[in-house]
Amino acid sequence: MRHPFIAGNWKMHKTVHDAVVYTKEFRRLVADVTEVEIVIAPAFTALHAVAEAARNSNVGVAAQDLYWEARGAFTGEVSAEMIREAGAEYVIIGHSERRALFGETDADVNRKTRAALAAGLTPIVCIGETLAEREANRTFEVLDRQIRDGLPGLTPEQLSALVVAYEPVWAIGTGRTATPAQAEQAHTHIRARLADGFGPDPARECHLVYGGSVKPGNIRELMEAGDVDGALVGGASLDAEAFAEIVAGSLKAPV
Ligand code: PEP
């Protein structure tokens, strides 16, 4: 039985000091939560300090990106092994900001996902359509392409351990949340495509979470939508109390 999966993506926020203060407070706020998989994703600079501050708690740690090569002359990049050694167990891959601002492609997402899995990290792979794509009725076509080109080469076992985040780009950081019906429609489609590619069991077992302006006030209705296993949260995860409320609000019967 999977528990809900709730991850907070801090993006380029929080110094090491602020990140540690947050983590100490947050782990206290969620200490009694046993049935949610909880993850926070600080910037690389704070990764090790946050992992130390979260040690022996129910709070896991994610990096926000990685590079697929193990080592070498790749100035500014960070490998999966470095991330593991810093204390993280998860890594966000293919966030729409990386795709839009840094030119990340589906092929890059695939290389990063495979590198993460090879190093024992759990990838949180982000997919989702832009507003223009949705308005042109191309949502499913875009999701299909991102799955087809972003996830080839994974074994069914690897797929079952994956977290796939459906993040409609028009809902990220905009305050405009997908309706539960829109989330459910996209998730049902994604789950079916994953079943086509990897088989029904791995597709059912992988976590499929929603991201896009999730807040304490809307987490419950989103979790009630069919096929939503949790959330990837940006802005609202920057405040420890708000994020703890989202964690509490995600609790429903294990999915
Ligand atoms: C995100 O960055 O993945 C995200 C969902 O951001 P926000 O919650 O701020 O929309």
GROMACS .gro file of C-alpha atoms and ligand atoms in nm:
model
  265
    1MET     CA    1   0.000   0.000   0.000
    2ARG     CA    2   0.143   0.336  -0.099
    3HIS     CA    3   0.116   0.628   0.137
    4PRO     CA    4   0.058   0.977  -0.002
    5PHE     CA    5   0.379   1.140  -0.121
    6ILE     CA    6   0.428   1.509  -0.044
    7ALA     CA    7   0.741   1.695  -0.156
    8GLY     CA    8   0.836   2.060  -0.112
    9ASN     CA    9   1.050   2.222  -0.380
   10TRP     CA   10   1.220   2.525  -0.231
   11LYS     CA   11   1.370   2.631  -0.565
   12MET     CA   12   1.633   2.908  -0.523
   13HIS     CA   13   1.525   3.005  -0.173
   14LYS     CA   14   1.681   2.976   0.175
   15THR     CA   15   2.040   3.009   0.286
   16VAL     CA   16   2.199   2.719   0.474
   17HIS     CA   17   2.106   2.888   0.801
   18ASP     CA   18   1.742   2.941   0.705
   19ALA     CA   19   1.716   2.590   0.565
   20VAL     CA   20   1.837   2.432   0.888
   21VAL     CA   21   1.609   2.646   1.104
   22TYR     CA   22   1.315   2.542   0.885
   23THR     CA   23   1.407   2.173   0.891
   24LYS     CA   24   1.433   2.163   1.270
   25GLU     CA   25   1.092   2.325   1.306
   26PHE     CA   26   0.929   2.123   1.028
   27ARG     CA   27   1.044   1.783   1.154
   28ARG     CA   28   0.888   1.870   1.490
   29LEU     CA   29   0.560   1.971   1.324
   30VAL     CA   30   0.531   1.643   1.129
   31ALA     CA   31   0.687   1.412   1.386
   32ASP     CA   32   0.361   1.228   1.448
   33VAL     CA   33   0.276   1.173   1.082
   34THR     CA   34   0.344   0.811   0.996
   35GLU     CA   35   0.144   0.755   0.680
   36VAL     CA   36   0.281   1.018   0.444
   37GLU     CA   37   0.613   1.002   0.256
   38ILE     CA   38   0.749   1.353   0.320
   39VAL     CA   39   1.034   1.514   0.128
   40ILE     CA   40   1.193   1.860   0.117
   41ALA     CA   41   1.416   1.979  -0.168
   42PRO     CA   42   1.662   2.252  -0.070
   43ALA     CA   43   1.918   2.416  -0.297
   44PHE     CA   44   2.243   2.222  -0.344
   45THR     CA   45   2.428   2.447  -0.100
   46ALA     CA   46   2.196   2.344   0.185
   47LEU     CA   47   2.154   1.978   0.090
   48HIS     CA   48   2.401   1.828   0.336
   49ALA     CA   49   2.304   2.055   0.624
   50VAL     CA   50   1.934   1.981   0.572
   51ALA     CA   51   2.000   1.608   0.550
   52GLU     CA   52   2.184   1.628   0.881
   53ALA     CA   53   1.904   1.833   1.038
   54ALA     CA   54   1.648   1.579   0.914
   55ARG     CA   55   1.848   1.273   1.021
   56ASN     CA   56   1.645   1.010   1.212
   57SER     CA   57   1.318   1.178   1.123
   58ASN     CA   58   1.033   1.099   0.884
   59VAL     CA   59   1.147   1.379   0.651
   60GLY     CA   60   1.340   1.277   0.340
   61VAL     CA   61   1.559   1.506   0.135
   62ALA     CA   62   1.572   1.567  -0.241
   63ALA     CA   63   1.805   1.755  -0.471
   64GLN     CA   64   1.637   1.977  -0.729
   65ASP     CA   65   1.843   1.853  -1.025
   66LEU     CA   66   2.148   1.645  -1.112
   67TYR     CA   67   2.385   1.582  -1.401
   68TRP     CA   68   2.395   1.239  -1.561
   69GLU     CA   69   2.772   1.193  -1.580
   70ALA     CA   70   2.946   1.045  -1.277
   71ARG     CA   71   3.239   1.290  -1.276
   72GLY     CA   72   3.450   1.502  -1.503
   73ALA     CA   73   3.494   1.846  -1.655
   74PHE     CA   74   3.136   1.967  -1.619
   75THR     CA   75   3.170   2.299  -1.441
   76GLY     CA   76   2.878   2.379  -1.217
   77GLU     CA   77   2.718   2.036  -1.236
   78VAL     CA   78   2.650   1.788  -0.954
   79SER     CA   79   2.642   1.409  -0.991
   80ALA     CA   80   2.401   1.154  -0.848
   81GLU     CA   81   2.673   1.009  -0.628
   82MET     CA   82   2.753   1.353  -0.484
   83ILE     CA   83   2.385   1.401  -0.405
   84ARG     CA   84   2.362   1.061  -0.235
   85GLU     CA   85   2.672   1.127  -0.033
   86ALA     CA   86   2.532   1.464   0.079
   87GLY     CA   87   2.244   1.270   0.234
   88ALA     CA   88   1.961   1.298  -0.019
   89GLU     CA   89   1.754   1.001  -0.132
   90TYR     CA   90   1.544   1.173  -0.398
   91VAL     CA   91   1.602   1.408  -0.689
   92ILE     CA   92   1.361   1.627  -0.887
   93ILE     CA   93   1.413   1.589  -1.262
   94GLY     CA   94   1.269   1.782  -1.555
   95HIS     CA   95   1.096   2.055  -1.358
   96SER     CA   96   0.922   2.292  -1.601
   97GLU     CA   97   1.152   2.575  -1.492
   98ARG     CA   98   1.452   2.368  -1.596
   99ARG     CA   99   1.283   2.286  -1.924
  100ALA     CA  100   1.174   2.644  -1.999
  101LEU     CA  101   1.465   2.846  -1.857
  102PHE     CA  102   1.758   2.609  -1.904
  103GLY     CA  103   1.662   2.424  -2.221
  104GLU     CA  104   1.627   2.082  -2.065
  105THR     CA  105   1.489   1.825  -2.311
  106ASP     CA  106   1.309   1.494  -2.271
  107ALA     CA  107   1.635   1.322  -2.369
  108ASP     CA  108   1.811   1.503  -2.083
  109VAL     CA  109   1.532   1.396  -1.849
  110ASN     CA  110   1.589   1.038  -1.956
  111ARG     CA  111   1.966   1.053  -1.899
  112LYS     CA  112   1.916   1.213  -1.559
  113THR     CA  113   1.647   0.966  -1.455
  114ARG     CA  114   1.864   0.669  -1.547
  115ALA     CA  115   2.167   0.817  -1.368
  116ALA     CA  116   1.960   0.881  -1.057
  117LEU     CA  117   1.821   0.527  -1.053
  118ALA     CA  118   2.166   0.378  -1.110
  119ALA     CA  119   2.291   0.566  -0.803
  120GLY     CA  120   1.999   0.456  -0.588
  121LEU     CA  121   1.816   0.789  -0.585
  122THR     CA  122   1.437   0.805  -0.631
  123PRO     CA  123   1.361   1.035  -0.924
  124ILE     CA  124   1.067   1.274  -0.905
  125VAL     CA  125   1.009   1.324  -1.277
  126CYS     CA  126   0.802   1.631  -1.371
  127ILE     CA  127   0.583   1.645  -1.679
  128GLY     CA  128   0.306   1.882  -1.784
  129GLU     CA  129   0.171   2.104  -2.058
  130THR     CA  130   0.190   2.480  -2.102
  131LEU     CA  131  -0.121   2.696  -2.123
  132ALA     CA  132  -0.081   2.732  -2.500
  133GLU     CA  133  -0.060   2.354  -2.534
  134ARG     CA  134  -0.371   2.303  -2.321
  135GLU     CA  135  -0.564   2.565  -2.513
  136ALA     CA  136  -0.463   2.399  -2.839
  137ASN     CA  137  -0.599   2.067  -2.705
  138ARG     CA  138  -0.249   1.923  -2.707
  139THR     CA  139  -0.228   1.825  -2.337
  140PHE     CA  140  -0.235   1.449  -2.391
  141GLU     CA  141  -0.002   1.468  -2.690
  142VAL     CA  142   0.255   1.658  -2.479
  143LEU     CA  143   0.223   1.420  -2.184
  144ASP     CA  144   0.260   1.122  -2.419
  145ARG     CA  145   0.578   1.267  -2.569
  146GLN     CA  146   0.726   1.347  -2.229
  147ILE     CA  147   0.660   0.990  -2.112
  148ARG     CA  148   0.775   0.827  -2.436
  149ASP     CA  149   1.099   1.027  -2.463
  150GLY     CA  150   1.168   1.086  -2.095
  151LEU     CA  151   1.131   0.737  -1.957
  152PRO     CA  152   1.263   0.485  -2.213
  153GLY     CA  153   1.506   0.223  -2.088
  154LEU     CA  154   1.358   0.199  -1.740
  155THR     CA  155   1.269  -0.147  -1.615
  156PRO     CA  156   0.918  -0.210  -1.479
  157GLU     CA  157   1.075  -0.237  -1.130
  158GLN     CA  158   1.236   0.103  -1.170
  159LEU     CA  159   0.907   0.251  -1.289
  160SER     CA  160   0.725   0.122  -0.983
  161ALA     CA  161   0.971   0.307  -0.758
  162LEU     CA  162   0.942   0.632  -0.951
  163VAL     CA  163   0.750   0.945  -0.855
  164VAL     CA  164   0.588   1.112  -1.156
  165ALA     CA  165   0.471   1.469  -1.093
  166TYR     CA  166   0.200   1.605  -1.321
  167GLU     CA  167   0.261   1.978  -1.312
  168PRO     CA  168   0.059   2.180  -1.561
  169VAL     CA  169   0.293   2.470  -1.630
  170TRP     CA  170   0.007   2.721  -1.620
  171ALA     CA  171  -0.060   2.626  -1.258
  172ILE     CA  172   0.297   2.659  -1.128
  173GLY     CA  173   0.354   2.966  -0.915
  174THR     CA  174   0.046   3.132  -1.064
  175GLY     CA  175  -0.206   3.072  -0.789
  176ARG     CA  176  -0.418   2.900  -1.054
  177THR     CA  177  -0.470   2.539  -0.949
  178ALA     CA  178  -0.597   2.266  -1.178
  179THR     CA  179  -0.945   2.161  -1.071
  180PRO     CA  180  -0.965   1.817  -0.915
  181ALA     CA  181  -1.142   1.704  -1.234
  182GLN     CA  182  -0.858   1.836  -1.452
  183ALA     CA  183  -0.599   1.669  -1.230
  184GLU     CA  184  -0.789   1.341  -1.235
  185GLN     CA  185  -0.830   1.348  -1.612
  186ALA     CA  186  -0.457   1.403  -1.667
  187HIS     CA  187  -0.356   1.147  -1.406
  188THR     CA  188  -0.584   0.882  -1.550
  189HIS     CA  189  -0.430   0.944  -1.889
  190ILE     CA  190  -0.072   0.933  -1.756
  191ARG     CA  191  -0.138   0.614  -1.559
  192ALA     CA  192  -0.278   0.448  -1.872
  193ARG     CA  193   0.028   0.547  -2.077
  194LEU     CA  194   0.259   0.416  -1.805
  195ALA     CA  195   0.063   0.091  -1.805
  196ASP     CA  196   0.104   0.067  -2.184
  197GLY     CA  197   0.479   0.111  -2.152
  198PHE     CA  198   0.561  -0.077  -1.835
  199GLY     CA  199   0.264  -0.295  -1.746
  200PRO     CA  200  -0.036  -0.237  -1.519
  201ASP     CA  201   0.132  -0.332  -1.190
  202PRO     CA  202   0.431  -0.093  -1.212
  203ALA     CA  203   0.199   0.180  -1.338
  204ARG     CA  204  -0.027   0.130  -1.037
  205GLU     CA  205   0.263   0.114  -0.793
  206CYS     CA  206   0.447   0.430  -0.898
  207HIS     CA  207   0.347   0.750  -0.722
  208LEU     CA  208   0.164   0.994  -0.946
  209VAL     CA  209   0.146   1.333  -0.775
  210TYR     CA  210   0.002   1.671  -0.872
  211GLY     CA  211   0.190   2.002  -0.865
  212GLY     CA  212   0.072   2.356  -0.927
  213SER     CA  213  -0.028   2.609  -0.660
  214VAL     CA  214  -0.107   2.346  -0.396
  215LYS     CA  215  -0.188   2.509  -0.061
  216PRO     CA  216  -0.330   2.407   0.276
  217GLY     CA  217  -0.672   2.516   0.147
  218ASN     CA  218  -0.684   2.294  -0.162
  219ILE     CA  219  -0.481   1.983  -0.079
  220ARG     CA  220  -0.780   1.789   0.049
  221GLU     CA  221  -0.993   1.832  -0.262
  222LEU     CA  222  -0.699   1.748  -0.486
  223MET     CA  223  -0.627   1.432  -0.286
  224GLU     CA  224  -0.992   1.335  -0.322
  225ALA     CA  225  -0.955   1.337  -0.700
  226GLY     CA  226  -0.907   0.992  -0.844
  227ASP     CA  227  -0.551   0.878  -0.911
  228VAL     CA  228  -0.380   1.161  -0.718
  229ASP     CA  229  -0.118   1.010  -0.486
  230GLY     CA  230   0.018   1.331  -0.342
  231ALA     CA  231   0.166   1.666  -0.434
  232LEU     CA  232   0.479   1.850  -0.536
  233VAL     CA  233   0.458   2.189  -0.369
  234GLY     CA  234   0.658   2.500  -0.452
  235GLY     CA  235   0.569   2.832  -0.289
  236ALA     CA  236   0.360   2.696  -0.004
  237SER     CA  237   0.643   2.465   0.105
  238LEU     CA  238   0.863   2.762   0.200
  239ASP     CA  239   0.670   2.810   0.522
  240ALA     CA  240   0.714   2.517   0.762
  241GLU     CA  241   0.368   2.553   0.918
  242ALA     CA  242   0.188   2.579   0.584
  243PHE     CA  243   0.377   2.281   0.449
  244ALA     CA  244   0.301   2.077   0.761
  245GLU     CA  245  -0.068   2.161   0.707
  246ILE     CA  246  -0.043   2.032   0.351
  247VAL     CA  247   0.115   1.711   0.480
  248ALA     CA  248  -0.170   1.668   0.730
  249GLY     CA  249  -0.428   1.752   0.463
  250SER     CA  250  -0.294   1.483   0.230
  251LEU     CA  251  -0.394   1.203   0.461
  252LYS     CA  252  -0.661   0.983   0.321
  253ALA     CA  253  -0.693   0.609   0.302
  254PRO     CA  254  -0.360   0.474   0.172
  255VAL     CA  255  -0.365   0.456  -0.208
  256PEP     C1  256   0.659   2.363  -0.838
  256PEP     O1  257   0.749   2.445  -0.848
  256PEP     O2  258   0.682   2.244  -0.864
  256PEP     C2  259   0.529   2.411  -0.798
  256PEP     C3  260   0.428   2.328  -0.805
  256PEP     O3  261   0.522   2.541  -0.754
  256PEP     P1  262   0.393   2.613  -0.686
  256PEP     O4  263   0.341   2.519  -0.581
  256PEP     O5  264   0.448   2.738  -0.628
  256PEP     O6  265   0.294   2.635  -0.794
   0.00000   0.00000   0.00000
